[in-house]
Amino acid sequence: MSLTLALETSSGRFAVAVGRDDAVLYNSLADCEKGPERDLAWAVRRALDQAGAAPTDLSRLVVDIGPGGLGSVRGGVTFANALAFALSLPIAAFNYFEIVAHEAGPLDRPLLVALPAAGGDGYAGLIRAGQVVGMRFGPLGEIMRQAAGEAPALAVAGRLRGRLGEFLPDVERTDTGIEAPDPASLLALVRLHPDRVGAPGQPVEPLNETSPVFHGGVFHD
């Protein structure tokens, strides 16, 4: 049995899915039994049990590397790296903005994805035609205005989507309803992008406020 295990880390509540080919065998978001909120090991055991599988049945992992809850992203990525090392499995890594872009699908306007960080800061990602064209970390008002630019209308997603009117009062906003990534989207992304799968046991890095990608860049067309 060749299976993929997907780990969503950025929402702070961990979500897990198991897939085979294009079938989703298990998704913790649809599971009525909720275990310890931050116990990823329990969630993975539950996922494999419900899929009728063992860890040795896994052929690869796919993980959400953030950004998001600092502790949950670091803990989730560390768990994924340890599991991959122990089982000699390859990992594919996708960031929060890529996952949300996939879930949102085709849109007739740019998509602004925003989520909070500590101390009045936050993360913003701008997506055009399904592609992430910019990511920034910093003071919320500043990065939201940078992301919006001169756009008269935006689609919005992420945990801050309901507050964007505070920062962008003159921009027409369409709410996608997407607050956090679905681990099943990770299963779809790794099928679409097999080139993102690394070598067995090769670790991946979390995205957080210190990651170079968030500093010094600009949102662009």
mmCIF file of C-alpha atoms in Angstrom, residues 33-202:
data_model
loop_
_atom_site.group_PDB
_atom_site.id
_atom_site.type_symbol
_atom_site.label_atom_id
_atom_site.label_comp_id
_atom_site.label_asym_id
_atom_site.label_seq_id
_atom_site.Cartn_x
_atom_site.Cartn_y
_atom_site.Cartn_z
ATOM 1 C CA GLU A 33 -13.425 12.187 17.379
ATOM 2 C CA LYS A 34 -11.159 15.006 18.459
ATOM 3 C CA GLY A 35 -8.039 14.102 20.389
ATOM 4 C CA PRO A 36 -5.576 16.356 22.240
ATOM 5 C CA GLU A 37 -5.416 19.640 20.308
ATOM 6 C CA ARG A 38 -1.613 19.874 20.074
ATOM 7 C CA ASP A 39 -0.731 16.151 20.049
ATOM 8 C CA LEU A 40 0.380 15.569 16.475
ATOM 9 C CA ALA A 41 1.617 12.047 17.244
ATOM 10 C CA TRP A 42 -1.884 11.105 18.400
ATOM 11 C CA ALA A 43 -3.394 12.672 15.282
ATOM 12 C CA VAL A 44 -1.067 10.691 13.005
ATOM 13 C CA ARG A 45 -1.774 7.425 14.823
ATOM 14 C CA ARG A 46 -5.491 8.112 14.516
ATOM 15 C CA ALA A 47 -5.148 8.911 10.813
ATOM 16 C CA LEU A 48 -3.258 5.720 10.041
ATOM 17 C CA ASP A 49 -5.644 3.604 12.116
ATOM 18 C CA GLN A 50 -8.648 5.054 10.305
ATOM 19 C CA ALA A 51 -6.969 4.482 6.940
ATOM 20 C CA GLY A 52 -6.184 0.881 7.912
ATOM 21 C CA ALA A 53 -2.469 1.528 7.515
ATOM 22 C CA ALA A 54 0.816 1.346 9.384
ATOM 23 C CA PRO A 55 3.706 3.836 9.325
ATOM 24 C CA THR A 56 5.649 1.432 7.119
ATOM 25 C CA ASP A 57 2.918 1.735 4.458
ATOM 26 C CA LEU A 58 3.776 5.410 3.924
ATOM 27 C CA SER A 59 5.668 6.350 0.779
ATOM 28 C CA ARG A 60 6.032 10.099 1.404
ATOM 29 C CA LEU A 61 5.047 13.019 3.601
ATOM 30 C CA VAL A 62 3.739 16.430 2.623
ATOM 31 C CA VAL A 63 3.767 19.254 5.138
ATOM 32 C CA ASP A 64 2.515 22.815 5.508
ATOM 33 C CA ILE A 65 5.632 24.769 6.557
ATOM 34 C CA GLY A 66 3.786 27.934 7.564
ATOM 35 C CA PRO A 67 3.799 30.720 8.349
ATOM 36 C CA GLY A 68 1.263 30.573 11.134
ATOM 37 C CA GLY A 69 1.276 29.756 14.814
ATOM 38 C CA LEU A 70 4.977 29.917 15.655
ATOM 39 C CA GLY A 71 4.989 26.964 18.061
ATOM 40 C CA SER A 72 2.710 24.779 15.971
ATOM 41 C CA VAL A 73 4.655 25.328 12.736
ATOM 42 C CA ARG A 74 7.998 24.629 14.377
ATOM 43 C CA GLY A 75 6.634 21.619 16.218
ATOM 44 C CA GLY A 76 4.849 20.234 13.168
ATOM 45 C CA VAL A 77 7.826 20.618 10.844
ATOM 46 C CA THR A 78 10.144 19.086 13.451
ATOM 47 C CA PHE A 79 7.758 16.140 13.789
ATOM 48 C CA ALA A 80 7.633 15.689 10.006
ATOM 49 C CA ASN A 81 11.413 15.777 9.726
ATOM 50 C CA ALA A 82 11.825 13.248 12.539
ATOM 51 C CA LEU A 83 9.257 10.891 11.029
ATOM 52 C CA ALA A 84 10.838 11.185 7.588
ATOM 53 C CA PHE A 85 14.278 10.440 9.034
ATOM 54 C CA ALA A 86 13.032 7.459 11.063
ATOM 55 C CA LEU A 87 11.213 5.894 8.079
ATOM 56 C CA SER A 88 13.567 7.174 5.349
ATOM 57 C CA LEU A 89 10.696 8.963 3.636
ATOM 58 C CA PRO A 90 10.801 11.946 1.281
ATOM 59 C CA ILE A 91 8.983 15.161 2.212
ATOM 60 C CA ALA A 92 7.265 17.710 0.004
ATOM 61 C CA ALA A 93 6.842 21.175 1.550
ATOM 62 C CA PHE A 94 4.277 23.839 0.648
ATOM 63 C CA ASN A 95 3.680 27.145 2.380
ATOM 64 C CA TYR A 96 0.422 28.500 3.748
ATOM 65 C CA PHE A 97 -0.096 30.890 0.834
ATOM 66 C CA GLU A 98 0.414 28.211 -1.830
ATOM 67 C CA ILE A 99 -2.105 25.945 -0.123
ATOM 68 C CA VAL A 100 -4.728 28.675 0.179
ATOM 69 C CA ALA A 101 -4.155 29.689 -3.467
ATOM 70 C CA HIS A 102 -4.912 26.112 -4.504
ATOM 71 C CA GLU A 103 -8.062 25.998 -2.369
ATOM 72 C CA ALA A 104 -9.339 29.318 -3.690
ATOM 73 C CA GLY A 105 -9.060 28.200 -7.322
ATOM 74 C CA PRO A 106 -9.406 30.583 -10.283
ATOM 75 C CA LEU A 107 -10.423 34.128 -9.331
ATOM 76 C CA ASP A 108 -11.191 37.264 -11.321
ATOM 77 C CA ARG A 109 -9.149 39.450 -8.968
ATOM 78 C CA PRO A 110 -5.971 39.228 -6.871
ATOM 79 C CA LEU A 111 -6.174 37.242 -3.645
ATOM 80 C CA LEU A 112 -4.801 38.730 -0.419
ATOM 81 C CA VAL A 113 -4.094 36.167 2.295
ATOM 82 C CA ALA A 114 -3.466 37.607 5.752
ATOM 83 C CA LEU A 115 -2.792 36.119 9.163
ATOM 84 C CA PRO A 116 -1.693 37.560 12.489
ATOM 85 C CA ALA A 117 1.595 37.325 14.353
ATOM 86 C CA ALA A 118 2.586 38.648 17.757
ATOM 87 C CA GLY A 119 2.763 42.308 18.736
ATOM 88 C CA GLY A 120 0.545 43.814 16.060
ATOM 89 C CA ASP A 121 2.529 42.270 13.229
ATOM 90 C CA GLY A 122 1.294 39.837 10.626
ATOM 91 C CA TYR A 123 1.933 38.017 7.387
ATOM 92 C CA ALA A 124 0.515 38.872 3.974
ATOM 93 C CA GLY A 125 0.660 36.949 0.733
ATOM 94 C CA LEU A 126 -0.562 38.234 -2.618
ATOM 95 C CA ILE A 127 -1.716 35.746 -5.242
ATOM 96 C CA ARG A 128 -2.430 36.451 -8.902
ATOM 97 C CA ALA A 129 -3.608 33.846 -11.391
ATOM 98 C CA GLY A 130 -2.993 31.124 -8.814
ATOM 99 C CA GLN A 131 0.642 32.128 -8.224
ATOM 100 C CA VAL A 132 2.105 33.668 -5.072
ATOM 101 C CA VAL A 133 3.731 36.905 -6.258
ATOM 102 C CA GLY A 134 4.736 38.372 -2.905
ATOM 103 C CA MET A 135 5.010 37.558 0.792
ATOM 104 C CA ARG A 136 5.738 40.005 3.598
ATOM 105 C CA PHE A 137 5.972 40.124 7.397
ATOM 106 C CA GLY A 138 5.609 43.303 9.441
ATOM 107 C CA PRO A 139 3.134 45.810 10.923
ATOM 108 C CA LEU A 140 -0.338 44.816 9.792
ATOM 109 C CA GLY A 141 -1.455 48.112 8.314
ATOM 110 C CA GLU A 142 1.769 48.594 6.390
ATOM 111 C CA ILE A 143 1.929 45.163 4.771
ATOM 112 C CA MET A 144 -1.768 45.103 3.921
ATOM 113 C CA ARG A 145 -1.515 48.432 2.100
ATOM 114 C CA GLN A 146 1.622 47.265 0.300
ATOM 115 C CA ALA A 147 -0.145 44.095 -0.799
ATOM 116 C CA ALA A 148 -3.249 45.903 -2.034
ATOM 117 C CA GLY A 149 -1.300 48.497 -3.996
ATOM 118 C CA GLU A 150 -3.699 50.271 -6.348
ATOM 119 C CA ALA A 151 -6.054 47.311 -6.727
ATOM 120 C CA PRO A 152 -9.702 48.441 -6.527
ATOM 121 C CA ALA A 153 -10.901 44.939 -5.607
ATOM 122 C CA LEU A 154 -9.414 41.911 -3.856
ATOM 123 C CA ALA A 155 -10.476 38.456 -2.793
ATOM 124 C CA VAL A 156 -9.455 37.780 0.808
ATOM 125 C CA ALA A 157 -8.554 34.686 2.841
ATOM 126 C CA GLY A 158 -6.813 33.777 6.076
ATOM 127 C CA ARG A 159 -7.518 34.406 9.733
ATOM 128 C CA LEU A 160 -7.436 38.201 9.298
ATOM 129 C CA ARG A 161 -9.800 38.349 6.339
ATOM 130 C CA GLY A 162 -12.627 39.744 8.492
ATOM 131 C CA ARG A 163 -10.459 42.648 9.676
ATOM 132 C CA LEU A 164 -9.069 43.813 6.358
ATOM 133 C CA GLY A 165 -11.646 46.584 6.147
ATOM 134 C CA GLU A 166 -9.746 48.311 8.981
ATOM 135 C CA PHE A 167 -6.665 48.553 6.786
ATOM 136 C CA LEU A 168 -8.197 48.722 3.300
ATOM 137 C CA PRO A 169 -11.486 50.645 3.687
ATOM 138 C CA ASP A 170 -11.598 51.752 0.049
ATOM 139 C CA VAL A 171 -10.938 48.327 -1.500
ATOM 140 C CA GLU A 172 -13.828 46.127 -2.578
ATOM 141 C CA ARG A 173 -13.369 42.799 -0.812
ATOM 142 C CA THR A 174 -14.758 39.358 -1.668
ATOM 143 C CA ASP A 175 -14.472 36.839 1.163
ATOM 144 C CA THR A 176 -13.406 33.376 -0.017
ATOM 145 C CA GLY A 177 -14.370 31.907 3.362
ATOM 146 C CA ILE A 178 -10.971 30.220 3.649
ATOM 147 C CA GLU A 179 -9.522 30.626 7.122
ATOM 148 C CA ALA A 180 -6.950 27.825 7.370
ATOM 149 C CA PRO A 181 -5.517 25.221 5.007
ATOM 150 C CA ASP A 182 -7.180 21.848 4.545
ATOM 151 C CA PRO A 183 -4.699 18.941 4.715
ATOM 152 C CA ALA A 184 -6.466 17.325 1.750
ATOM 153 C CA SER A 185 -5.203 20.253 -0.342
ATOM 154 C CA LEU A 186 -1.667 19.174 0.479
ATOM 155 C CA LEU A 187 -2.435 15.755 -0.993
ATOM 156 C CA ALA A 188 -3.656 17.427 -4.186
ATOM 157 C CA LEU A 189 -0.641 19.753 -4.386
ATOM 158 C CA VAL A 190 1.939 16.994 -4.098
ATOM 159 C CA ARG A 191 0.211 15.114 -6.918
ATOM 160 C CA LEU A 192 0.322 18.257 -9.058
ATOM 161 C CA HIS A 193 3.940 19.072 -8.173
ATOM 162 C CA PRO A 194 5.914 15.831 -7.803
ATOM 163 C CA ASP A 195 9.088 17.870 -8.370
ATOM 164 C CA ARG A 196 8.644 19.303 -4.870
ATOM 165 C CA VAL A 197 9.332 15.924 -3.254
ATOM 166 C CA GLY A 198 12.798 15.853 -1.714
ATOM 167 C CA ALA A 199 15.246 13.041 -1.152
ATOM 168 C CA PRO A 200 14.384 10.453 1.535
ATOM 169 C CA GLY A 201 15.097 11.846 4.991
ATOM 170 C CA GLN A 202 16.015 15.306 3.672
#
